[in-house]
C-alpha cells in the first residue's frame, strides 16, 4: 500500500511526471485513485496496456506514447525500473495484478483500447490454466467496460487445429472466446522473436548455432520493437482491423543465412545445424516445436509486404543483429547458460 498525500511518488524521478495524472492502488475501491501532479492530453485516446513492463507490452506502450496516445499501464510494482521508465515517458500507472479483477476493471474504466497479452507457462511463472483465465477475464472486462477496441497478442502457430504444445493451444482457447464476444477485437499472432535467436543455450558459446529449421528451411522472425509499431498502427485504424486475425513478423531467414550473418558478426565461422536427433529425442518440447516448423505452422505466414506498408521501418534480421541485437549476441558468444524453457 502506498501512503502519503498526492504528489510525486517517492523513489521515482521527478522529471518524468509531467503527463501522469493518477495511480490506482490494488486493494482500494475501484476508481479510488491517488492523484499525481500533472496534466493529461484529453484530446488523445487512451489505451490500457497489459504486460507493459515486459517485452510485448513494453514495446506497445513505447510506440503508442511516441505517437501521442495516452497509455495506462497495469503494473505490479510502480517502483520497479520498468514502471519508472514508463512513468518517465508519460504513462499512467495502475497498480494491480492479473489476479485482481477489481484493479483491472478500474484500470479499464474510460479507456478507448486495450492491449492484452499474458505470461505463459514456458516462462515458469504461470500455469496454462492461469493464462487462459487471464486472457478471458480481460476480454470479458473489455465488454463490461465498453472498450472500443481490444488487441490480443496470440502466437504464430495458433489455430483451429490443436498443436499439442500447451502454450499455443491456450491462446487458441482465448481466441475462440474473444470471437464469441460482442467486441471489436483484433488478434495478432507474433512470429518467433529475433531476441530468442541470441539467447544463451543454442551453441553460440561453442562456436556453432542450432535451431529448429533445416539448413535450407525458412522461418519468419520478429523484432520485439516492431510489435509496438504494428500494434499502434492497428489501434490507429480500428475500422480496418476490427474482426481480423493475422500473423506479424519483421523478416524471414534460413539456417544458411543465419550461419552467414552470425559468422560475419562473430568474426569467425559459426556453422548452422538443426537440433540433433539426440537433442530432439531427449526433449519432447523441442521435438514438438520442430514438428510445427516442419508442417509450416511455426515457420510463419505473415504478409511481410503488407506489414511493411503499416511500418516501413520493420527490422531486417541483418540490421537488427548489427544494431539492437548486437549486445545480446555478444553475451551469447560467451555464456554457457542453457535454454530452460523445456515445457
PDB file of C-alpha atoms in Angstrom, residues 38 41 74 82 108 146 154 158 194 197 212-213 219 224 248 253 304 310 328:
ATOM      1  CA  UNK A  38       0.444  16.887 -13.956  1.00  0.00           C
ATOM      2  CA  UNK A  41      -3.739  15.278 -23.002  1.00  0.00           C
ATOM      3  CA  UNK A  74      -1.219  -2.134 -15.154  1.00  0.00           C
ATOM      4  CA  UNK A  82      10.384  -0.840 -15.872  1.00  0.00           C
ATOM      5  CA  UNK A 108     -10.142  -0.254 -17.874  1.00  0.00           C
ATOM      6  CA  UNK A 146     -17.400  -0.625 -23.134  1.00  0.00           C
ATOM      7  CA  UNK A 154      -1.625 -14.671 -29.552  1.00  0.00           C
ATOM      8  CA  UNK A 158      -2.077 -20.904 -33.002  1.00  0.00           C
ATOM      9  CA  UNK A 194      14.610 -12.292 -33.076  1.00  0.00           C
ATOM     10  CA  UNK A 197      17.856 -16.478 -31.516  1.00  0.00           C
ATOM     11  CA  UNK A 212      14.516 -25.601 -35.380  1.00  0.00           C
ATOM     12  CA  UNK A 213      14.617 -25.437 -39.168  1.00  0.00           C
ATOM     13  CA  UNK A 219      11.369 -19.160 -40.586  1.00  0.00           C
ATOM     14  CA  UNK A 224      10.157  -7.063 -30.352  1.00  0.00           C
ATOM     15  CA  UNK A 248       3.044 -10.368 -37.658  1.00  0.00           C
ATOM     16  CA  UNK A 253      15.693 -16.210 -42.526  1.00  0.00           C
ATOM     17  CA  UNK A 304       5.625  -9.056 -44.916  1.00  0.00           C
ATOM     18  CA  UNK A 310       1.977  -0.444 -41.946  1.00  0.00           C
ATOM     19  CA  UNK A 328      22.739  -9.905 -26.650  1.00  0.00           C
TER      20      UNK A 328
END
